[in-house]
Coordinates of N, CA, C and O in Angstrom, one line a residue:
X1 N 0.2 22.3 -5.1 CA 1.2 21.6 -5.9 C 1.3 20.1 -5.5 O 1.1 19.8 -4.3
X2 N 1.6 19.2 -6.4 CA 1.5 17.5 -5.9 C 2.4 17.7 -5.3 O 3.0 18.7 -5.7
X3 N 2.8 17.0 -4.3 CA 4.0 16.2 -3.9 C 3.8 15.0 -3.0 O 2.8 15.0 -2.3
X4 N 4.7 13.7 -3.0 CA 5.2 12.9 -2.8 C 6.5 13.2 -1.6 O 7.5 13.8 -1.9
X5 N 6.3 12.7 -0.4 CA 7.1 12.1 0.5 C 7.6 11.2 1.1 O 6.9 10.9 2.1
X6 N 8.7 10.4 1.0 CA 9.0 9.3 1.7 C 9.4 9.7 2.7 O 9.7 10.9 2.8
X7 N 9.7 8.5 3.9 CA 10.3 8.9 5.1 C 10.0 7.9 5.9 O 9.0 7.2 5.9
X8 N 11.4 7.8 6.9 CA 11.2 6.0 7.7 C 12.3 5.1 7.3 O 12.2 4.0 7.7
X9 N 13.5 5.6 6.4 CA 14.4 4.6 6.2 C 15.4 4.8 6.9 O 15.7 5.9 7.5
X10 N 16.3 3.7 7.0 CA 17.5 3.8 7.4 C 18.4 2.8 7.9 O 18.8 2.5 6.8
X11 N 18.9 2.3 8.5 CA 20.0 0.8 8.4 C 19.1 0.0 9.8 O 18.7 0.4 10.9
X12 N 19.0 -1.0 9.0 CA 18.3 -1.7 10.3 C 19.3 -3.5 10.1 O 19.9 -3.7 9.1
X13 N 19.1 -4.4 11.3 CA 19.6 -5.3 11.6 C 18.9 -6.7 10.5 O 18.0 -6.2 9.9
X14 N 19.0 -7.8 10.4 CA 18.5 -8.6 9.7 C 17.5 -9.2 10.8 O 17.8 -9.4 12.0
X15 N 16.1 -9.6 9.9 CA 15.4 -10.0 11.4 C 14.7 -8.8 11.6 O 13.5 -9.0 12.0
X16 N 15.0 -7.2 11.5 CA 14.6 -6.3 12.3 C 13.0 -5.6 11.3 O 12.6 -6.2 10.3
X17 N 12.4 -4.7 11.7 CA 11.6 -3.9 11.4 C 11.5 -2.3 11.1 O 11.9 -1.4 11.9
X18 N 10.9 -1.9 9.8 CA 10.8 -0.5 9.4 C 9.4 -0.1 8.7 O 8.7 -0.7 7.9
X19 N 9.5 1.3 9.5 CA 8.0 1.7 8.8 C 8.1 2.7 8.3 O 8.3 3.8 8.8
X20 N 7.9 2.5 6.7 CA 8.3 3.7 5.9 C 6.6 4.7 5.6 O 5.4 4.4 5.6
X21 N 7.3 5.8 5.5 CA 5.8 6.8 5.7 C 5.7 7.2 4.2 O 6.7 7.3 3.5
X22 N 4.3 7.5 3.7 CA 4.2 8.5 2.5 C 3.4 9.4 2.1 O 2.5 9.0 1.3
X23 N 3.4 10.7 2.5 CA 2.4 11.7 2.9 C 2.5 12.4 1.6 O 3.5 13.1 1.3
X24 N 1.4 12.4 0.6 CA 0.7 13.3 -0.5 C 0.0 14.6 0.2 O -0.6 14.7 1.2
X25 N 0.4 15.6 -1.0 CA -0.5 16.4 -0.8 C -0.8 17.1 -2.0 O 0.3 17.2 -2.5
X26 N -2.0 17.9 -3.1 CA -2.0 18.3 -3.8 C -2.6 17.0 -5.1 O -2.3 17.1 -6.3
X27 N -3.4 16.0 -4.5 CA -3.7 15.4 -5.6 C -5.4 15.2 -5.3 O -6.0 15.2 -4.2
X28 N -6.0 14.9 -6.7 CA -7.1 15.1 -6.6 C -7.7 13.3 -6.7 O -7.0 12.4 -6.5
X29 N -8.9 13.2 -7.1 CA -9.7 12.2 -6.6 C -8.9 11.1 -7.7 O -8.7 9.9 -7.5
X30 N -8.5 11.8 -8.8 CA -8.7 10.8 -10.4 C -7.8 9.7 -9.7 O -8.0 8.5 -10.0
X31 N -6.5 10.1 -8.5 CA -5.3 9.3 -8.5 C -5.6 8.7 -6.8 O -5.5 9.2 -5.7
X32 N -6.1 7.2 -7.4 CA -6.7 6.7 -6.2 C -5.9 5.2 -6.0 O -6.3 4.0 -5.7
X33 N -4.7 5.6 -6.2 CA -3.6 4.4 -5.5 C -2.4 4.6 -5.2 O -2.0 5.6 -5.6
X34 N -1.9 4.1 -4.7 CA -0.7 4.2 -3.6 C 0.4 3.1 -4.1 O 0.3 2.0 -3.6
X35 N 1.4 3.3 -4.8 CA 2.2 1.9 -4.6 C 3.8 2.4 -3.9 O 4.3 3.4 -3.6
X36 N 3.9 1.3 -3.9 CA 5.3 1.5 -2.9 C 6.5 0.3 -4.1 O 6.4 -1.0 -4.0
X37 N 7.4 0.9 -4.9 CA 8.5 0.3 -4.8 C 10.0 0.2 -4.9 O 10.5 1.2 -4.5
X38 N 10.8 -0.6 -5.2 CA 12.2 -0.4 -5.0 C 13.3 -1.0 -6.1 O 13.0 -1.9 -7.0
X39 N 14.3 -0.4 -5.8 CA 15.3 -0.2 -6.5 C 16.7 -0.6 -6.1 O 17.3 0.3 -5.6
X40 N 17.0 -1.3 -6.2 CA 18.3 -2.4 -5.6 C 19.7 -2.1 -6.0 O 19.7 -2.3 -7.3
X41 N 20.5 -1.9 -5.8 CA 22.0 -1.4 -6.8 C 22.1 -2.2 -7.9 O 21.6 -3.3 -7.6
X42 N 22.4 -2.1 -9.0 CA 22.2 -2.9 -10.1 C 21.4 -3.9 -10.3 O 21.5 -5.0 -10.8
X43 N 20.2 -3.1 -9.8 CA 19.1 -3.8 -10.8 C 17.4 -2.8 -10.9 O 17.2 -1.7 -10.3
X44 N 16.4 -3.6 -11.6 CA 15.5 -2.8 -12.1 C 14.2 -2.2 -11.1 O 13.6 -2.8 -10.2
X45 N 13.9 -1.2 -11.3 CA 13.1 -1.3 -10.0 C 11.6 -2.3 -10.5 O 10.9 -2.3 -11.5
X46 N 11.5 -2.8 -9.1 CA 10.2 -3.6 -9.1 C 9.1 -3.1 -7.9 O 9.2 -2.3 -7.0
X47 N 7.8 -4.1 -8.4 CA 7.1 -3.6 -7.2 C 7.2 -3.9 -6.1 O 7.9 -4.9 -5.8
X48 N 6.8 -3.4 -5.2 CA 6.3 -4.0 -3.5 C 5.0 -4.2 -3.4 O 4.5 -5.3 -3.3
X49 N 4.6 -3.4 -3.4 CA 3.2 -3.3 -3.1 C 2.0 -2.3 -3.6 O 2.5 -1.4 -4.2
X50 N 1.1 -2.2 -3.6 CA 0.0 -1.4 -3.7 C -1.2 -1.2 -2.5 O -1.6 -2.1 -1.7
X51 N -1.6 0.5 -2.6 CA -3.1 0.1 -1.9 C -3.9 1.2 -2.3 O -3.6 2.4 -2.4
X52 N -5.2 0.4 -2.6 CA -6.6 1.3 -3.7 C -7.4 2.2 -2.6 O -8.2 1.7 -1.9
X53 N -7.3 3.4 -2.6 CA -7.6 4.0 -1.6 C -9.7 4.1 -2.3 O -10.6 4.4 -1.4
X54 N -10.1 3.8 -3.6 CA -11.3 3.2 -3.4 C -12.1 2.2 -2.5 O -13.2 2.3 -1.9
X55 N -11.5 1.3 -2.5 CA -11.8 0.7 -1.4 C -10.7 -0.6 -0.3 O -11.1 -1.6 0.5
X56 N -9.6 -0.1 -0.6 CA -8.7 -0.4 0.7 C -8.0 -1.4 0.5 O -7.2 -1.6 1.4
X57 N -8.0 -2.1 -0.6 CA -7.4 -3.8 -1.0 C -6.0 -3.3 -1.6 O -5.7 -2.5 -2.4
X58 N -5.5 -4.3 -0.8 CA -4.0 -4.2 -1.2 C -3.9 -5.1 -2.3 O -4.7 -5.5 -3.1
X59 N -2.5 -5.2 -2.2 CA -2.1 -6.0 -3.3 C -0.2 -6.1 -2.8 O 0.3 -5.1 -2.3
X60 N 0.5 -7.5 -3.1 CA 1.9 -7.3 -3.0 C 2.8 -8.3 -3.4 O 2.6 -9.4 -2.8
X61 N 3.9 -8.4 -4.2 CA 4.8 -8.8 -4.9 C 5.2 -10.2 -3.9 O 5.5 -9.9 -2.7
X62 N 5.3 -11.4 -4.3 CA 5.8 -12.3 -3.6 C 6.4 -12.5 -3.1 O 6.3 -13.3 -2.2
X63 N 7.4 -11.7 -3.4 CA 8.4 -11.4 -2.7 C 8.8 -10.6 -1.0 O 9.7 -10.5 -0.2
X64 N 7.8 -10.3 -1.2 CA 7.2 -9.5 0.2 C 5.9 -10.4 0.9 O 5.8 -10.8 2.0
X65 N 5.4 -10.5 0.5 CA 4.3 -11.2 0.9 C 4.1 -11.8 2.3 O 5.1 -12.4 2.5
X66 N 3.3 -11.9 3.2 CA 3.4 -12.1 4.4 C 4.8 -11.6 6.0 O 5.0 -12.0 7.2
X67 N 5.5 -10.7 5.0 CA 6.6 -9.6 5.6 C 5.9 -8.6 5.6 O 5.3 -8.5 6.6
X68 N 5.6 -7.7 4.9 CA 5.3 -6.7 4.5 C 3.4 -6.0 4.6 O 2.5 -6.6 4.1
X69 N 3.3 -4.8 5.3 CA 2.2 -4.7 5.2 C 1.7 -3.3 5.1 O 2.0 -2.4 5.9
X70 N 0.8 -3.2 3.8 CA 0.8 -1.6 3.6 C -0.7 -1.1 4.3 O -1.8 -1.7 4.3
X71 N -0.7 0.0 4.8 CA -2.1 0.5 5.3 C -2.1 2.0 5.3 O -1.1 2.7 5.0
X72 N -3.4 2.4 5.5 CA -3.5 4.0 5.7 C -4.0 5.0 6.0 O -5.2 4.8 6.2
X73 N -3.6 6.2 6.4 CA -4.1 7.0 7.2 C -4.9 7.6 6.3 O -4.4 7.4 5.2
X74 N -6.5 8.6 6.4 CA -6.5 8.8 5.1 C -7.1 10.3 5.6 O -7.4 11.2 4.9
X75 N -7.1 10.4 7.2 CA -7.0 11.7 7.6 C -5.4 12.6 7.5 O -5.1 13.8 7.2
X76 N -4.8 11.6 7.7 CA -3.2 12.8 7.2 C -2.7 12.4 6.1 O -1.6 12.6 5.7
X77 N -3.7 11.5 5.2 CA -3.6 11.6 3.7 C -1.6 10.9 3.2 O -0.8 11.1 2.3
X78 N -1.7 9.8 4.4 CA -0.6 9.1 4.7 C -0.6 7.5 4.2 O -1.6 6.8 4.5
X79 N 0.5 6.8 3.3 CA 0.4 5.6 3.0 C 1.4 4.9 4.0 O 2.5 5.6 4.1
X80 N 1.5 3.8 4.8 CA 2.6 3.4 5.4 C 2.9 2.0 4.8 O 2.2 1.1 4.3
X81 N 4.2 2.1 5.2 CA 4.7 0.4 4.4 C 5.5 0.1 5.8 O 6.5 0.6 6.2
X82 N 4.7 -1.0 6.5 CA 5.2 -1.7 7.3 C 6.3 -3.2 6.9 O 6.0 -4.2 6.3
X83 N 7.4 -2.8 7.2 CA 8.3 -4.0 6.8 C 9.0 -5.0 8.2 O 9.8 -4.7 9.1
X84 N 8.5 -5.8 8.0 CA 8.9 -7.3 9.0 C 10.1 -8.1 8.5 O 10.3 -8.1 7.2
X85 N 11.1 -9.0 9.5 CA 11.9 -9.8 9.2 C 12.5 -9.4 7.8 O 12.4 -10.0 6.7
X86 N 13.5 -7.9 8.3 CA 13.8 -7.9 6.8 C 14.9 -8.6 6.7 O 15.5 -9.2 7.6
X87 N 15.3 -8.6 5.4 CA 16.8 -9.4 4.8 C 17.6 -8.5 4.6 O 17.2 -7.3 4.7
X88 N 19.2 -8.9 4.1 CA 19.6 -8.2 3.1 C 19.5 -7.8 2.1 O 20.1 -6.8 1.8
X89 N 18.5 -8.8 1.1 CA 18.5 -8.4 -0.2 C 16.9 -7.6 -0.1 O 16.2 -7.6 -1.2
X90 N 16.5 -7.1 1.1 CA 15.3 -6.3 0.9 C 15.9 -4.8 0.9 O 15.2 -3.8 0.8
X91 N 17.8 -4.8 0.9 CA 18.0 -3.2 0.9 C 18.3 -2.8 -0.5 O 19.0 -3.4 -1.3
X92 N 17.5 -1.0 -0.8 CA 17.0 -0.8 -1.9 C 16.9 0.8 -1.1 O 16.9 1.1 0.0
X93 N 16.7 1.6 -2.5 CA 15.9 2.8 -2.3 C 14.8 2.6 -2.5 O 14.6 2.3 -3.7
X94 N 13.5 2.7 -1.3 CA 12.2 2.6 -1.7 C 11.4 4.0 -2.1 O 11.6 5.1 -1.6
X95 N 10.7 3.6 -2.9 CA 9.5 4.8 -3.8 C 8.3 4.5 -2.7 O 8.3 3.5 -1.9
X96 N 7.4 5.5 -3.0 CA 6.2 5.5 -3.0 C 5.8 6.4 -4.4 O 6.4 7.4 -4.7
X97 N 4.4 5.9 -5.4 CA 3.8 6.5 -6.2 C 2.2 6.8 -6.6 O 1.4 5.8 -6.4
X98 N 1.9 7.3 -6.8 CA 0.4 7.9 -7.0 C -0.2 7.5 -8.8 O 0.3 7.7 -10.0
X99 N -0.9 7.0 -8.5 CA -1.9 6.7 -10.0 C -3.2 6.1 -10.1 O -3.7 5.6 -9.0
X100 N -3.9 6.1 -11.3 CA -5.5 5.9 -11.3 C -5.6 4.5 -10.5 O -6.5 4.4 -9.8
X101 N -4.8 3.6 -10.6 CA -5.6 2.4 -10.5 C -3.6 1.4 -9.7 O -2.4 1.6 -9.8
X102 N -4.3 0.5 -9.1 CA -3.2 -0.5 -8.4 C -2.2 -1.3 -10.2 O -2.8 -1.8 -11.2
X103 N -1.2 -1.2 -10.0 CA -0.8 -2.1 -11.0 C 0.7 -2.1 -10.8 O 1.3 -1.2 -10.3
X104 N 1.4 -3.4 -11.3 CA 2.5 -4.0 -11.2 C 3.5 -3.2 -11.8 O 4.6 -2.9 -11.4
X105 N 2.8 -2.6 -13.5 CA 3.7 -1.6 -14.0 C 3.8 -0.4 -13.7 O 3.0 0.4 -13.3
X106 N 5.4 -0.4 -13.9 CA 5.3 1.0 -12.8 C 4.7 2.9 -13.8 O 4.4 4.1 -13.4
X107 N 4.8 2.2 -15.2 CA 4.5 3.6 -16.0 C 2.8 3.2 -15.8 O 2.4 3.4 -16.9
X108 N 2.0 2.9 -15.2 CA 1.3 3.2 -14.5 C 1.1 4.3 -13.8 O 0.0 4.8 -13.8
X109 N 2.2 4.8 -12.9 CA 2.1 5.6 -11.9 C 2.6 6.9 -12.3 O 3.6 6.9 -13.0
X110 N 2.1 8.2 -11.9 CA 1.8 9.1 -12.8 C 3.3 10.3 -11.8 O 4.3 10.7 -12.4
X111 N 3.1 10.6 -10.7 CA 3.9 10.9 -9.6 C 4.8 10.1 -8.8 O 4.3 9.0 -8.7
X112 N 6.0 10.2 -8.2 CA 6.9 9.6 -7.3 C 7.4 10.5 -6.6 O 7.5 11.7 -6.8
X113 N 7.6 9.6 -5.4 CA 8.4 10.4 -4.0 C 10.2 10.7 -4.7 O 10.7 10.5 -5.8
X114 N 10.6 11.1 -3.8 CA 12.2 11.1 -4.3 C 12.9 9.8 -3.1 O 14.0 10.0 -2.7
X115 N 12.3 8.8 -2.9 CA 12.6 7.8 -2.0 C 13.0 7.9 -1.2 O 13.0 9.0 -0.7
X116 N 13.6 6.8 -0.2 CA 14.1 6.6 1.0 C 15.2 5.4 1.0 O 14.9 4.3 0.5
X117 N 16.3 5.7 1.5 CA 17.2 4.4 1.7 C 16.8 3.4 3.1 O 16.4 3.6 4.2
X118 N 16.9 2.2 2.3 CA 16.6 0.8 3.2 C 17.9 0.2 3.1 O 18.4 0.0 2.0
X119 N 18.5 -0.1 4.0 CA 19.9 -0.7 4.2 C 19.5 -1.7 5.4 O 19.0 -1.3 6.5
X120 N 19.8 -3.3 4.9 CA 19.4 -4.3 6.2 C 20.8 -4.8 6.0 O 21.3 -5.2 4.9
X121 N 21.5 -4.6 7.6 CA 22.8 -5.3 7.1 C 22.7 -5.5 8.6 O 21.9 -5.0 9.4
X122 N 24.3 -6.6 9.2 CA 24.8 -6.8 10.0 C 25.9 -5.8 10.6 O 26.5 -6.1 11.7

């Protein structure tokens, strides 16, 4: 059976660091990307990031860009989203999702985790 797991969130300080986990299991070769994204209280969800488990190249929203860094395990079949110097406005429920190919749109992505809360506050 597919499934999607997040895991790794939770209230961190401004400035601080989180490493969110996302362990698949149950998917076959066709769905060879990984994105990671989020969902902010009143408003739409966007991306974070991606990564092409063909050959390894990320990809990530400007908005993250040199904060943020996705990599992967590919023996425990694990995506991790490393987050640096977060803010407040990086808190969000984060996704991770499974689909053929890296892309910005999210109906792209064919599977989702049931997320993780990111809360950066003081």
């Amino acid at each position: 059976q597919v499934q999607l797991v997040e895991s790794g969130g939770g209230l961190v300080q401004p400035g601080g660091s989180l490493r969110l986990s996302c362990a698949a299991s149950g998917f076959t070769a066709d769905h060879t990307a990984t994105g990671w994204f989020r969902q902010a209280p009143g408003k739409e969800r966007e991306g974070v990031g991606c990564i092409s488990d063909s050959d390894g190249r990320t990809h990530y929203a400007e908005s993250v860009q040199d904060r943020f860094t996705i990599s992967r395990d590919n023996a425990k079949n694990t995506v991790y989203l490393q987050m640096n110097s977060l803010k407040p406005e990086d808190t969000a429920v984060y996704y991770c999702a499974k689909g053929p190919v890296c892309a910005r749109v999210i109906g792209r992505y064919d599977y989702w985790g049931q997320g993780t809360q990111v809360t950066v506050s003081s």
